[in-house]
Short mmCIF file of C-alpha atoms and ligand atoms in Angstrom, two decimals:
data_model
loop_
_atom_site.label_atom_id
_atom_site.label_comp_id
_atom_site.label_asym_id
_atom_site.label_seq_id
_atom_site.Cartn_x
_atom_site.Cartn_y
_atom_site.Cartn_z
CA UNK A 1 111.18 93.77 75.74
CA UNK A 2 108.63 93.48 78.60
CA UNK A 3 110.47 91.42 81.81
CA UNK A 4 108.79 88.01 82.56
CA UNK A 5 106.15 87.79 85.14
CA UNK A 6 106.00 86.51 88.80
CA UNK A 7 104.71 83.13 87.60
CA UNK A 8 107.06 82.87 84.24
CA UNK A 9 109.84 83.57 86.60
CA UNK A 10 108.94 80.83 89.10
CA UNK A 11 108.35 78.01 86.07
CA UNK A 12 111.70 79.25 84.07
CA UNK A 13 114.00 81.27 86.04
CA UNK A 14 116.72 79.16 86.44
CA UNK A 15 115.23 75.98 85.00
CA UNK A 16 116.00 76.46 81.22
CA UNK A 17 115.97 72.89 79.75
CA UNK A 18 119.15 70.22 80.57
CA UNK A 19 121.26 70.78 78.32
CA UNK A 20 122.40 67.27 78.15
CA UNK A 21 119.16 65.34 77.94
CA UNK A 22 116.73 68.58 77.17
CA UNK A 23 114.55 67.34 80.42
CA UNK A 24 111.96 69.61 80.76
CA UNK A 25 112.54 69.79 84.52
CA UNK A 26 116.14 70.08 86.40
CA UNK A 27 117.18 66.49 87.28
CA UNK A 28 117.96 65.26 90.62
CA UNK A 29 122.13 65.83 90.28
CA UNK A 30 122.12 63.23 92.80
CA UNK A 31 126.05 63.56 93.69
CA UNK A 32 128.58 64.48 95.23
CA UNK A 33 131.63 65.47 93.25
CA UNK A 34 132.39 65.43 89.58
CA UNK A 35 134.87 64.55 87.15
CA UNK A 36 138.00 67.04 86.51
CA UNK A 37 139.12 67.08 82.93
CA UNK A 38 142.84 67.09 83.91
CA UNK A 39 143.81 68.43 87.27
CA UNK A 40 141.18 71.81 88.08
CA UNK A 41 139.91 71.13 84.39
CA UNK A 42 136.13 71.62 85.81
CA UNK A 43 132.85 70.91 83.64
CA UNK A 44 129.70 73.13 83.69
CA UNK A 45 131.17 76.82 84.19
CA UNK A 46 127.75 78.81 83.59
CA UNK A 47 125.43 75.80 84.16
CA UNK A 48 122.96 76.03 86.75
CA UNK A 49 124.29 78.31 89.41
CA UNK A 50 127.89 77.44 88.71
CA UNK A 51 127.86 80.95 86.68
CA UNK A 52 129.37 82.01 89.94
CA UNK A 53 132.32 79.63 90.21
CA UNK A 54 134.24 77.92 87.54
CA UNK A 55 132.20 74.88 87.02
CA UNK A 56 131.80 71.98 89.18
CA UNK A 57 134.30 70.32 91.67
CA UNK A 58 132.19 69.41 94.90
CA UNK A 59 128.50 69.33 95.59
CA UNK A 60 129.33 70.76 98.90
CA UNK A 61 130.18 74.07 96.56
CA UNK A 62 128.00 73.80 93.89
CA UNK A 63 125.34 71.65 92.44
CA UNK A 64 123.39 71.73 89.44
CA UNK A 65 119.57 71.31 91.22
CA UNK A 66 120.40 73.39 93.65
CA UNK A 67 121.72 76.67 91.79
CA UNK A 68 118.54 76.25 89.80
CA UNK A 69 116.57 76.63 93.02
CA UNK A 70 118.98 79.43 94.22
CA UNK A 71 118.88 80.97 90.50
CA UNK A 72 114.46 81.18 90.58
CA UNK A 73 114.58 82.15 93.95
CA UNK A 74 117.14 85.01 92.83
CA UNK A 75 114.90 86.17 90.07
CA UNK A 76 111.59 85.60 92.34
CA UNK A 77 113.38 88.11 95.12
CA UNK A 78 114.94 90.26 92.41
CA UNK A 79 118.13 89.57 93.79
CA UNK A 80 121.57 89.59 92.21
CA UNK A 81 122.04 86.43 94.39
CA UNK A 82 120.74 83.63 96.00
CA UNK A 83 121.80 80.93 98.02
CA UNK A 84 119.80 77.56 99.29
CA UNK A 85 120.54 75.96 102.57
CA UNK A 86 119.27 72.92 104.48
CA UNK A 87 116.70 74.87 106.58
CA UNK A 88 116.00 78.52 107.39
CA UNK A 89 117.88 78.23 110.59
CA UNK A 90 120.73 77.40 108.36
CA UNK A 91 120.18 80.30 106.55
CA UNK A 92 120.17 82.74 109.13
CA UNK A 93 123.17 80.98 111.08
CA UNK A 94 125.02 81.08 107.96
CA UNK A 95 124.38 85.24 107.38
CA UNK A 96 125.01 86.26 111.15
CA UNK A 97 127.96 84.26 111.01
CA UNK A 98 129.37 86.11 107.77
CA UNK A 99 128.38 89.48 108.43
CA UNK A 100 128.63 89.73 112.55
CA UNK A 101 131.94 89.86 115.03
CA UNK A 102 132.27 89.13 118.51
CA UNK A 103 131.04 92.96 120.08
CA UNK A 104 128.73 93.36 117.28
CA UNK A 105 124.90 94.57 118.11
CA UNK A 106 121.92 93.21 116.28
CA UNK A 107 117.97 94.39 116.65
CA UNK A 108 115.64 91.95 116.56
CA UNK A 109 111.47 91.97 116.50
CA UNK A 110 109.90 91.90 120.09
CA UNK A 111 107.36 89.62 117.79
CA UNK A 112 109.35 87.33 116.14
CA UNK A 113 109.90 82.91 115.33
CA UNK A 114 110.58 81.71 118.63
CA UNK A 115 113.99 80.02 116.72
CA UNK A 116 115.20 83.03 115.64
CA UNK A 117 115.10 84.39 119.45
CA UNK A 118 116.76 81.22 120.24
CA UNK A 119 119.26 82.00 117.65
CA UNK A 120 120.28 85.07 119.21
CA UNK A 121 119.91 84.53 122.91
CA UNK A 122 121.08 80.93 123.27
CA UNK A 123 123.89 80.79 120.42
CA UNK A 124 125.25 84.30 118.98
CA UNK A 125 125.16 85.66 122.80
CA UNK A 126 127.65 83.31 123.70
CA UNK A 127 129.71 84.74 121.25
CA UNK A 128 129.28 88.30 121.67
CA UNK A 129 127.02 89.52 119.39
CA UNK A 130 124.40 91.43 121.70
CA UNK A 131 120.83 91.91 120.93
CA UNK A 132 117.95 94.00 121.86
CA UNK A 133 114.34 93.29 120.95
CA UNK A 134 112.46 96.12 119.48
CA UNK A 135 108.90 96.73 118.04
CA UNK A 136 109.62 96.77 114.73
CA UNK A 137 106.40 97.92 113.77
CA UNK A 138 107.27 101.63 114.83
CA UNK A 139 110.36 103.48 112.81
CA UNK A 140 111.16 105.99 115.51
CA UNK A 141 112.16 103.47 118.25
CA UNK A 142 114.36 101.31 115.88
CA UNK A 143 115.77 104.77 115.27
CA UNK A 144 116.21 105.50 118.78
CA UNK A 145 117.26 102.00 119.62
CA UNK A 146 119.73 102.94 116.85
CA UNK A 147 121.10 106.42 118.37
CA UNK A 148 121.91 104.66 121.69
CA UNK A 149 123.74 101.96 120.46
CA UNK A 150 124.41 101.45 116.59
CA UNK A 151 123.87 97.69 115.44
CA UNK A 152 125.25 95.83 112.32
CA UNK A 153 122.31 94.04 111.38
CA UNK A 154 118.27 95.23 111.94
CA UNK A 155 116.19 92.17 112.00
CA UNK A 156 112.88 92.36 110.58
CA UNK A 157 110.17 89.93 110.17
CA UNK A 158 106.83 90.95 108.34
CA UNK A 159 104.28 90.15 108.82
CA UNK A 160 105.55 88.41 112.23
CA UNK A 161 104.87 84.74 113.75
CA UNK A 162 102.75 84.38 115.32
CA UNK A 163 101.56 88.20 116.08
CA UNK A 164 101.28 88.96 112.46
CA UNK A 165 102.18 92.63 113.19
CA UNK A 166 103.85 94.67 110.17
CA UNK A 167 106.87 96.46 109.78
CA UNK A 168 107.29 99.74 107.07
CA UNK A 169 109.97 97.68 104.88
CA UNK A 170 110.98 100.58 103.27
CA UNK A 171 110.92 103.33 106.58
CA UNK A 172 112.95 100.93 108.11
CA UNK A 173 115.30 100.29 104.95
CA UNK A 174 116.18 104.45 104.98
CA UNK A 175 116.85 104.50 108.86
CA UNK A 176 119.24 101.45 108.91
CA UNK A 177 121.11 102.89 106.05
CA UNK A 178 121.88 106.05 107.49
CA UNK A 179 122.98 104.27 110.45
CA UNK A 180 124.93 101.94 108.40
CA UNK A 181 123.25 99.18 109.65
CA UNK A 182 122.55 96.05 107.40
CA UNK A 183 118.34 95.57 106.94
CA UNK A 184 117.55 91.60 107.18
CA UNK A 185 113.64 90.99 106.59
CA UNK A 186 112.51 87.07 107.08
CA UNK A 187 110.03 87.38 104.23
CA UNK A 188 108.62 83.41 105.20
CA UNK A 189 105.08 84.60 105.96
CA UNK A 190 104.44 86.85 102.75
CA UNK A 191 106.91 84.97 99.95
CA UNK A 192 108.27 86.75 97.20
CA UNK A 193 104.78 86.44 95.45
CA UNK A 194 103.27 88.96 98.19
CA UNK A 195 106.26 91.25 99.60
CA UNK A 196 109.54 91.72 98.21
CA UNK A 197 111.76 93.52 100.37
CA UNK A 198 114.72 94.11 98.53
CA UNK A 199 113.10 96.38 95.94
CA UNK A 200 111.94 98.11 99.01
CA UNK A 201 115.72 98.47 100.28
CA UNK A 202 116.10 95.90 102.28
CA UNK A 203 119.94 94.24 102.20
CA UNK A 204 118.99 90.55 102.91
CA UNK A 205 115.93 88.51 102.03
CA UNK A 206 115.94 85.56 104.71
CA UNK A 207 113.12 82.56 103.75
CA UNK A 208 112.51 79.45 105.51
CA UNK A 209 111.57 77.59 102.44
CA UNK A 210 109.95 74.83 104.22
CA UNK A 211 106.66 77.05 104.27
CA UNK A 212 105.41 79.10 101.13
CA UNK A 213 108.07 78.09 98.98
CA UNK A 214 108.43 74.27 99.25
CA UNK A 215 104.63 74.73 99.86
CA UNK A 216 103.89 70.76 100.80
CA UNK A 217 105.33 70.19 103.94
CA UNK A 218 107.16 67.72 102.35
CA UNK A 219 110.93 69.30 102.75
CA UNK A 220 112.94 71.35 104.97
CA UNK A 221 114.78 74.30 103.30
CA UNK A 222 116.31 77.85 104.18
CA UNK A 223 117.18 80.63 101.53
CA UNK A 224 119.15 84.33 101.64
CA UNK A 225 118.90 86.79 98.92
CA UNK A 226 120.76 89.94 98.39
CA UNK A 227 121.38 92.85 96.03
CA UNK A 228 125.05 93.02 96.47
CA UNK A 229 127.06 90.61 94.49
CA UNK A 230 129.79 90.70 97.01
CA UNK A 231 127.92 90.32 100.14
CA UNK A 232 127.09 86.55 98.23
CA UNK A 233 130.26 86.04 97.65
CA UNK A 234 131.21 86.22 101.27
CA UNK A 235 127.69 84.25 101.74
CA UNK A 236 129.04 81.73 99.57
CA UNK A 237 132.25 81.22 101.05
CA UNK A 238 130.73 80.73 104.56
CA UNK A 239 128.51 78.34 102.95
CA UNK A 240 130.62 76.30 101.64
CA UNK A 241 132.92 76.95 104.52
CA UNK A 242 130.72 75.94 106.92
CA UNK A 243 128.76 73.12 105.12
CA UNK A 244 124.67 73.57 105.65
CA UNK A 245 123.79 73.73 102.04
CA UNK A 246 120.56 72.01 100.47
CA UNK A 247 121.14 68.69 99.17
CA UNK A 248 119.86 67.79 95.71
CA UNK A 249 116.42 66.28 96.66
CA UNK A 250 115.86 68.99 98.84
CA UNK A 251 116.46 71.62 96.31
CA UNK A 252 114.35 69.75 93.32
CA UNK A 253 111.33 69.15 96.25
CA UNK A 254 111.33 72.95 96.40
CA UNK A 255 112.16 73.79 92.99
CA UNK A 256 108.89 71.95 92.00
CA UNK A 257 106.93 73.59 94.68
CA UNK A 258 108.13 77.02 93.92
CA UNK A 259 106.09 76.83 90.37
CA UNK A 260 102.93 76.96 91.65
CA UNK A 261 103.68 79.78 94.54
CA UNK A 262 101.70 82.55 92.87
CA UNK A 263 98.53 80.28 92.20
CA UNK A 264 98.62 78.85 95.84
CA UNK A 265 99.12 81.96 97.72
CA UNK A 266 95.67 83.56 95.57
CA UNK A 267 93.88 80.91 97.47
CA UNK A 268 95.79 81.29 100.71
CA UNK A 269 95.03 84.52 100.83
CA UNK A 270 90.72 84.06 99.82
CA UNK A 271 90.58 81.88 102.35
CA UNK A 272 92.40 83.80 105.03
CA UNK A 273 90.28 86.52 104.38
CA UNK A 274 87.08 84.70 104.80
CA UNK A 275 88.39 83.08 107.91
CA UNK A 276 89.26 86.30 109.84
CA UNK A 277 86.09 88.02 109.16
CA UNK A 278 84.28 85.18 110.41
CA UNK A 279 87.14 84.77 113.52
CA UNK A 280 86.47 88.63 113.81
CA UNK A 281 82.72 88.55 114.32
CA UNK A 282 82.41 85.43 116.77
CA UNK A 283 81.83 85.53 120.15
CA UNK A 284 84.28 83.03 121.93
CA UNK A 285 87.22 85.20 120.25
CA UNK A 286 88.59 87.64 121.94
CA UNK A 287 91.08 89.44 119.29
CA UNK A 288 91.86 88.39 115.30
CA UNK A 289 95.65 89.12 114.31
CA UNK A 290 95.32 89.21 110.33
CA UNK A 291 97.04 92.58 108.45
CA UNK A 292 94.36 92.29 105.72
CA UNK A 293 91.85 93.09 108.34
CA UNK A 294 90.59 97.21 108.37
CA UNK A 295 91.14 97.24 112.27
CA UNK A 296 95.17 95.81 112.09
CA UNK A 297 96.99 98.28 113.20
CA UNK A 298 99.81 97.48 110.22
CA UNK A 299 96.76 97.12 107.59
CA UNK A 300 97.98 100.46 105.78
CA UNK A 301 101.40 99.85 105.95
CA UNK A 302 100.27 96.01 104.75
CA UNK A 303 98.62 96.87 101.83
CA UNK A 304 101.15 99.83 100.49
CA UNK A 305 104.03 97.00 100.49
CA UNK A 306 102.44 93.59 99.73
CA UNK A 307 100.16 92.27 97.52
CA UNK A 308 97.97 90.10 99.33
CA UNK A 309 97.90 89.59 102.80
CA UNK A 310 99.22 86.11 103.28
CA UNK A 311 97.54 83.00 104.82
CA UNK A 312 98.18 83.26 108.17
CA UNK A 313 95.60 84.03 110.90
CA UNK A 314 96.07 83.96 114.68
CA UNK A 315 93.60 84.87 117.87
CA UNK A 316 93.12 85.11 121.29
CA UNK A 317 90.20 83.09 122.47
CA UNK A 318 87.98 84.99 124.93
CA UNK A 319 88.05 82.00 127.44
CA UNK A 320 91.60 81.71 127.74
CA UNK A 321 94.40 79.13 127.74
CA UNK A 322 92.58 76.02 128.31
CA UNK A 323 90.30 76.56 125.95
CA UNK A 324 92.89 77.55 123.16
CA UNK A 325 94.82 74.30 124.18
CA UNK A 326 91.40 72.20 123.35
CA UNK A 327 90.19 74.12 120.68
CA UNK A 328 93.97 73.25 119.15
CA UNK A 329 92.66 69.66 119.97
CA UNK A 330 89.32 70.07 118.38
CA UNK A 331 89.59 70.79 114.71
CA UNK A 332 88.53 67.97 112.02
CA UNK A 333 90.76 69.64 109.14
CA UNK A 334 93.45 72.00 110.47
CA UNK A 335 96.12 69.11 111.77
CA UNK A 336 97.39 70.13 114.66
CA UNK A 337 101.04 70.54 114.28
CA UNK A 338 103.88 72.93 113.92
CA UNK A 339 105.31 74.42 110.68
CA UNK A 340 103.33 76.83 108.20
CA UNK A 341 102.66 77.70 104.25
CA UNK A 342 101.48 74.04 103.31
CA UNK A 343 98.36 73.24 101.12
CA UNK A 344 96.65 71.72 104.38
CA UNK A 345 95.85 73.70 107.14
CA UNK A 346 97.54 73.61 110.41
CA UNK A 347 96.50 74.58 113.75
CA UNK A 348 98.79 75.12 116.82
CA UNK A 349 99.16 76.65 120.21
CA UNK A 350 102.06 79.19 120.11
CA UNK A 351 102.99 79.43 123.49
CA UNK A 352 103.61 75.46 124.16
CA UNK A 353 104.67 74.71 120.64
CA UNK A 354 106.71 77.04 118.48
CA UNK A 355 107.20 80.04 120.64
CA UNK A 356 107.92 77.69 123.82
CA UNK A 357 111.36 79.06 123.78
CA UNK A 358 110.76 82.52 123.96
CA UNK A 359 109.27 81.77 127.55
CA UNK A 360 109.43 84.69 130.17
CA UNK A 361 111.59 87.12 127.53
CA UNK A 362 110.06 90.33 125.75
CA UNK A 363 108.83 87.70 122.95
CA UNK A 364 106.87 85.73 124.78
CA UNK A 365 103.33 85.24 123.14
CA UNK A 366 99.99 85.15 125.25
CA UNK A 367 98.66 81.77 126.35
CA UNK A 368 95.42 81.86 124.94
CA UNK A 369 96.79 82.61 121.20
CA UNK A 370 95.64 80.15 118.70
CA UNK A 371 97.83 80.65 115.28
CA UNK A 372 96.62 78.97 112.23
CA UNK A 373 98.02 78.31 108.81
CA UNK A 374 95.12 78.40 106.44
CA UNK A 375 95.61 75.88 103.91
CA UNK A 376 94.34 75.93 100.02
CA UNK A 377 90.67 73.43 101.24
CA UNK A 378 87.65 74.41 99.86
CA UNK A 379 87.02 77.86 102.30
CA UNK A 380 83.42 76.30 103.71
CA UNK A 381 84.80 73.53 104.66
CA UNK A 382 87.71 75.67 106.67
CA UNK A 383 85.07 77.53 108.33
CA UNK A 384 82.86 74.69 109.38
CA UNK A 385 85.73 73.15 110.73
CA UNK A 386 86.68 76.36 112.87
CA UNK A 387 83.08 76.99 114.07
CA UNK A 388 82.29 73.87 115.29
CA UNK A 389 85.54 73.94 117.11
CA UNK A 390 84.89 76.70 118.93
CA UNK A 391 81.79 75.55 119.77
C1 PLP B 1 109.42 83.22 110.08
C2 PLP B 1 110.34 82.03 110.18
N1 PLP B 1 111.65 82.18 109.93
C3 PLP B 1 112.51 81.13 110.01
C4 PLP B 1 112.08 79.87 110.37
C5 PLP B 1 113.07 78.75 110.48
O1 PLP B 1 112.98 77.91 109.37
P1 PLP B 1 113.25 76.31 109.38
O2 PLP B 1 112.22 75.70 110.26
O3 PLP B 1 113.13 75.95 107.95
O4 PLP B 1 114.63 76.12 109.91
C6 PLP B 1 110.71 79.66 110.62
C7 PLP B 1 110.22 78.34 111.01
O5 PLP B 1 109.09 78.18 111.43
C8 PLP B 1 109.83 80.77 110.52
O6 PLP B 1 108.50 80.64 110.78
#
């Protein structure tokens, strides 16, 4: 039989009907523990994500929304395993905490989310896990970075905020295996729908879910997915060890916005296009960052490993910092604000906003970057908006 689709996936996987009620859609499971029949007597073994534990004891463990989320997003990834957490940062606290030890190395991207720097410099530093930032766009030096000091985990983000350069998922996947070296790629900025890393060899798929994936700005939400059933189980236990899972409302917020991923990024990715062209050819910007452009140095590399080439769209403007801070100021449609992936479109300045804290290290972004999240709006009225702000 032929396997289901992307979009079957993300409107079944995980979601078959309750099989209490027969609701169409997962309830809210609105709780926090559950009823033992007789002491460790647990209900729901192979329910809803509790496949992987005996049935429900403790929300904190398991809940029924949330392995449905963490059941689609398995499938979506192609994954043996997923599990949901309160926020990316969660998410990636949660897997550097399970898989690295105090003296442990980690490479990270030289072009990376400013909080995932933070991450590493202001939190796992003080607890001995070194880092060195590394272009992760170029196999040989993450091999050479490799040779001079082997690392436990390579960190990869692709395409990268807010630089939007692109990393060779699977080139990097061969060279952190032979240096037995765990490969992490933050797929945020493409989604599952675009990129997915782990049938390119990648260990760990990392996901804020507050962007592509929730898709509304409406909830905050971290995922990891992996291809090794044990590596979740350890996952798990520091999850539920440590205590940063999604709650229920979360998990059904992004459960619902999950089943429309494929159709929204299509549109994300039109109007993207349309958007850097006309960035590309106008005279008050200096430089376009999009990988779906011809002249991006990843562009190859983009369109061997992902499907589309996402939504997001940053550039230098030619006049500099002020003028990226008003332009920011400027637009009637693109809200200025932080965050990414929504319907609407966002504008921000990288350098004062989400990159702040990457500040005078080898991640720092240039001041006059504009990054913008290009939102599912009818595409003239997205380019109206952006010419008359750089007017
Ligand atoms: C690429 C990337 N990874 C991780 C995160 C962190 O996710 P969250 O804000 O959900 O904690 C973000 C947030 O902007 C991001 O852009």
């Amino acid at each position: 039989m032929r396997a289901d689709g992307f979009e079957t996936l993300a409107i079944h996987a995980g979601q078959e009907p309750d099989p209490v009620t027969g609701a169409v859609v997962p309830p809210i499971y609105q709780v926090s523990t559950y009823k033992q029949d007789g002491v460790g007597g647990l209900r729901g073994a192979g329910l809803h994500g509790a496949g992987w534990n005996e049935g429900y004891e403790y929300s904190r463990s398991a809940n029924p929304t949330r392995g449905a989320l963490e059941d689609c997003l398995a499938a979506l990834e192609g994954g043996a395993r997923a599990l949901a957490f309160a926020s990316g940062m969660a998410a990636e606290d949660c897997l550097l905490r399970t898989v690295c030890r105090p003296g442990d190395h980690v490479l990270i991207p030289v072009d990376a989310y400013g909080g995932t720097y933070r991450l590493h410099d202001k939190v796992f530093a003080n607890w001995g896990v070194s880092y060195l930032p590394v272009p992760m766009s170029e196999p040989e030096a993450v091999r050479n970075a490799l040779a001079i000091k082997p690392a436990r985990v390579v960190w990869v983000e692709t395409p990268t905020n807010p630089l939007l350069s692109v990393a060779d998922i699977s080139a990097l996947a061969n060279i952190a295996r032979e240096s037995g070296a765990l490969l992490v790629v933050d797929n945020t900025f493409a989604s599952p729908y675009l990129q997915q890393p782990l049938a390119l060899g990648a260990d760990v798929v990392v996901h804020s879910t507050t962007k592509y994936i929730g898709g509304h700005s409406d909830v905050l939400g971290g995922a990891l997915v992996v291809r090794d059933t044990g590596l979740g189980e350890h996952l798990s236990f520091t999850q539920n060890a440590t205590g940063a899972a999604a709650g229920p409302f979360d998990a059904w917020l992004t459960l619902r916005g999950v089943k429309t991923l494929g159709v929204r990024m299509d549109r994300h990715c039109q109007n993207a296009v349309r958007i850097a062209d006309m960035l590309a050819a106008h005279t008050r910007v200096a430089e376009v960052f999009y990988p779906g452009l011809g002249s991006h140095p990843g562009h190859e590399v983009a369109a061997k490993q992902m499907r589309g080439f996402g939504g997001m769209v940053s550039f230098r403007h030619r006049e500099g910092e002020a003028e990226a801070v008003a332009f920011c100021g400027r637009t009637r449609l693109f809200t200025l604000g932080e965050s990414l992936g929504g319907v609407e479109s966002l504008v921000e300045h990288p350098a004062k906003m989400t990159h702040a804290s990457a500040a005078g290290s080898a991640l720092e972004v240039p001041a006059d970057l504009v990054r913008l999240s290009v939102g599912i709006e009818t595409c003239d009225d997205l380019l109206e908006d952006l010419r008359s702000a750089l007017r």
